[in-house]
Coordinates of C-alpha atoms in Angstrom, one line a residue:
P224 CA 59.6 35.8 19.2
N225 CA 61.7 33.7 16.7
L226 CA 59.2 33.1 14.4
A227 CA 59.4 30.1 11.4
P228 CA 60.2 31.2 7.9
P229 CA 57.3 30.6 5.5
G230 CA 57.3 26.6 4.3
W231 CA 56.5 23.0 5.5
Y232 CA 58.1 20.9 8.6
M233 CA 58.3 17.6 10.0
L234 CA 59.1 16.9 13.6
F235 CA 59.6 13.8 16.3
L236 CA 61.4 13.7 19.4
T237 CA 63.2 11.1 21.2
D238 CA 64.2 11.3 25.0
N239 CA 66.4 8.2 25.6
N240 CA 66.0 8.3 29.2
K241 CA 62.0 8.8 29.3
V242 CA 62.7 11.5 32.0
P243 CA 59.8 14.1 32.3
S244 CA 60.6 17.6 31.0
V245 CA 60.9 20.6 33.4
A246 CA 59.2 22.8 30.4
R247 CA 55.9 22.4 30.0
W248 CA 55.4 22.9 26.2
V249 CA 57.9 22.7 23.0
H250 CA 56.9 25.7 20.6
L251 CA 57.3 24.3 16.8
G252 CA 57.5 27.6 14.6
G253 CA 56.8 25.3 11.5
A254 CA 54.8 22.5 10.4
P255 CA 56.1 19.1 9.6
D256 CA 56.1 17.3 6.1
T257 CA 53.6 14.3 6.3
A258 CA 54.4 10.8 6.6
L259 CA 52.6 8.2 4.7
P260 CA 50.4 5.8 6.9
G261 CA 52.2 2.5 6.2
S262 CA 55.3 3.9 4.6
P263 CA 58.8 2.4 4.9
Y264 CA 59.9 6.0 6.4
N265 CA 56.8 5.8 8.7
H266 CA 57.4 2.4 10.0
A267 CA 61.3 3.5 10.4
V268 CA 60.2 6.8 12.6
L269 CA 57.8 4.6 14.5
G270 CA 60.5 1.8 15.3
T271 CA 62.9 4.2 16.8
P272 CA 64.1 3.2 20.1
A273 CA 62.9 5.5 23.1
L274 CA 60.8 7.5 20.7
A275 CA 58.7 9.8 22.8
G276 CA 56.6 11.4 20.0
Y277 CA 56.1 11.8 16.3
W278 CA 53.6 14.9 14.9
P279 CA 53.8 14.4 11.1
L280 CA 51.3 17.2 10.5
A281 CA 49.2 15.1 7.9
E282 CA 45.8 16.3 9.0
A283 CA 43.7 18.2 6.1
V284 CA 41.6 19.8 8.8
G285 CA 41.1 20.9 12.0
T286 CA 42.8 22.3 14.9
V287 CA 45.1 19.3 16.5
A288 CA 48.1 18.0 15.4
Y289 CA 48.1 14.3 16.1
D290 CA 51.1 12.2 18.0
V291 CA 50.7 9.2 15.9
F292 CA 53.2 7.3 18.5
G293 CA 51.2 8.2 21.7
A294 CA 48.6 10.8 23.1
S295 CA 50.9 13.9 23.2
H296 CA 48.8 15.7 20.5
G297 CA 49.5 19.6 19.7
S298 CA 47.8 22.2 18.2
Y299 CA 47.6 24.4 15.3
I300 CA 48.0 27.9 15.9
G301 CA 46.6 30.9 13.7
H302 CA 45.2 28.6 11.0
P303 CA 48.0 27.4 9.1
R304 CA 47.6 25.7 5.5
L305 CA 46.6 22.0 6.2
G306 CA 47.4 19.2 3.1
A307 CA 50.1 21.7 1.6
P308 CA 52.3 19.8 -0.9
G309 CA 55.2 17.4 1.1
A310 CA 58.3 16.3 0.5
K311 CA 57.2 13.1 -1.6
P312 CA 54.8 13.4 -4.5
T313 CA 52.1 11.8 -2.4
A314 CA 52.6 13.3 0.8
T315 CA 51.1 16.3 2.7
A316 CA 52.5 19.2 5.0
A317 CA 51.3 21.9 7.2
G318 CA 52.3 25.2 5.6
L319 CA 53.0 28.4 7.7
N320 CA 53.1 31.8 6.8
G321 CA 56.1 32.6 8.8
L322 CA 54.4 35.5 11.0
D323 CA 51.6 34.1 13.4
Q324 CA 51.0 30.5 12.7
Y325 CA 53.0 27.4 14.3
V326 CA 52.3 24.4 16.1
L327 CA 52.2 23.9 19.8
L328 CA 53.5 20.4 21.1
P329 CA 54.2 19.3 24.4
R330 CA 57.6 18.9 25.9
L331 CA 58.4 15.1 26.0
I332 CA 62.5 15.6 26.2
S333 CA 65.0 16.4 28.6
D334 CA 68.9 15.1 28.9
D335 CA 70.0 13.3 26.3
F336 CA 67.4 13.3 23.1
S337 CA 67.3 13.8 19.2
L338 CA 65.1 16.1 17.3
E339 CA 64.3 15.2 13.6
L340 CA 62.6 17.8 10.9
W341 CA 62.1 18.0 7.4
Y342 CA 61.6 21.7 6.1
S343 CA 61.3 23.7 2.7
S344 CA 61.4 27.3 2.8
R345 CA 62.4 30.1 0.7
A346 CA 63.6 32.5 3.6
G347 CA 65.4 32.7 7.0
R348 CA 65.4 35.6 9.5
G349 CA 68.3 37.0 11.1
T350 CA 71.7 38.0 10.5
N351 CA 74.8 38.3 12.1
V352 CA 73.5 35.2 14.0
A353 CA 75.6 33.8 16.8
Q354 CA 73.2 31.5 19.0
W355 CA 70.4 29.5 17.4
W356 CA 67.7 31.7 19.1
Q357 CA 68.7 34.8 17.1
A358 CA 67.4 33.1 13.9
A359 CA 63.7 32.1 12.8
G360 CA 62.6 28.9 15.0
L361 CA 62.2 25.8 12.9
L362 CA 61.5 23.3 16.1
D363 CA 61.8 26.1 19.3
G364 CA 61.9 25.7 22.8
E365 CA 63.6 28.9 23.8
V366 CA 63.1 30.3 27.1
P367 CA 64.4 33.7 27.8
G368 CA 67.0 34.3 29.6
T369 CA 69.6 31.5 31.1
A370 CA 67.2 28.3 30.8
D371 CA 67.7 24.7 29.7
D372 CA 66.1 25.3 26.4
F373 CA 66.9 23.9 22.6
G374 CA 66.0 24.7 19.6
T375 CA 66.5 24.8 15.4
S376 CA 66.4 27.9 13.4
L377 CA 67.2 29.0 10.1
D378 CA 69.0 32.9 9.6
A379 CA 68.5 34.7 6.3
S380 CA 71.9 33.6 4.8
G381 CA 69.8 30.1 4.8
Q382 CA 72.1 28.5 7.5
V383 CA 70.5 25.9 9.6
W384 CA 71.1 26.5 13.7
A385 CA 71.0 24.4 16.2
G386 CA 72.0 24.9 20.2
T387 CA 71.1 24.3 23.7
G388 CA 70.9 26.8 26.7
N389 CA 72.6 26.9 30.1
P390 CA 75.2 27.9 28.8
D391 CA 74.0 28.9 25.1
T392 CA 76.0 26.6 22.8
S393 CA 75.3 26.6 19.1
I394 CA 76.2 24.9 16.0
H395 CA 75.4 25.6 12.2
S396 CA 75.0 23.9 8.8
R397 CA 76.3 26.0 5.6
K398 CA 75.0 28.9 4.0
G399 CA 72.3 28.6 1.1
L400 CA 69.5 26.0 2.8
A401 CA 66.4 28.4 2.3
D402 CA 66.2 27.3 -1.4
G403 CA 62.4 26.2 -1.8
K404 CA 63.9 22.4 -1.7
W405 CA 63.2 19.9 1.2
H406 CA 66.0 19.5 3.5
H407 CA 66.3 16.7 6.5
V408 CA 67.7 18.1 10.1
V409 CA 68.4 15.8 12.9
F410 CA 69.7 17.2 16.2
T411 CA 71.4 15.2 19.0
R412 CA 72.1 16.6 22.2
K413 CA 73.9 14.7 25.1
A414 CA 73.5 16.3 28.7
S415 CA 77.0 15.4 29.5

């Protein structure tokens, strides 16, 4: 499996057509930064047109990753560190070990969508990467074989990858983004 590099992450999903997904789950390899209730950022995310879900992963305890937009809650798997330092001094995040901790979320998107996440990591995985699924999953909806899947990942050189399947098509950033700083990623897919 594509395991996330150790770090903290934030995610929300949008679907412009609100079409139900064929797949049932999105496997989030890393957990997000938190958005503070009432913060300008939180209000901006919640005001996004066609927002499908928003998981700030701000819980301090428990096993439920709450969707603060709707009721599509997820689950913390492998007991990640909740309440870890976030991107802002007063924010918290979920910390994952990069091996066996992740957040399992329902898949609410298909066709045209955007994925947004924040991450901080000092390590990626995968060398000679040519497709997003060959690196360490940041947000991963990868399904083995030829499938209508998608994901974002981080390779060993610190490149962020994003792509879709059927056929596999990927893009990547510059190198050096596994530097322990917070980075913002937005990946937009148009079905056409």
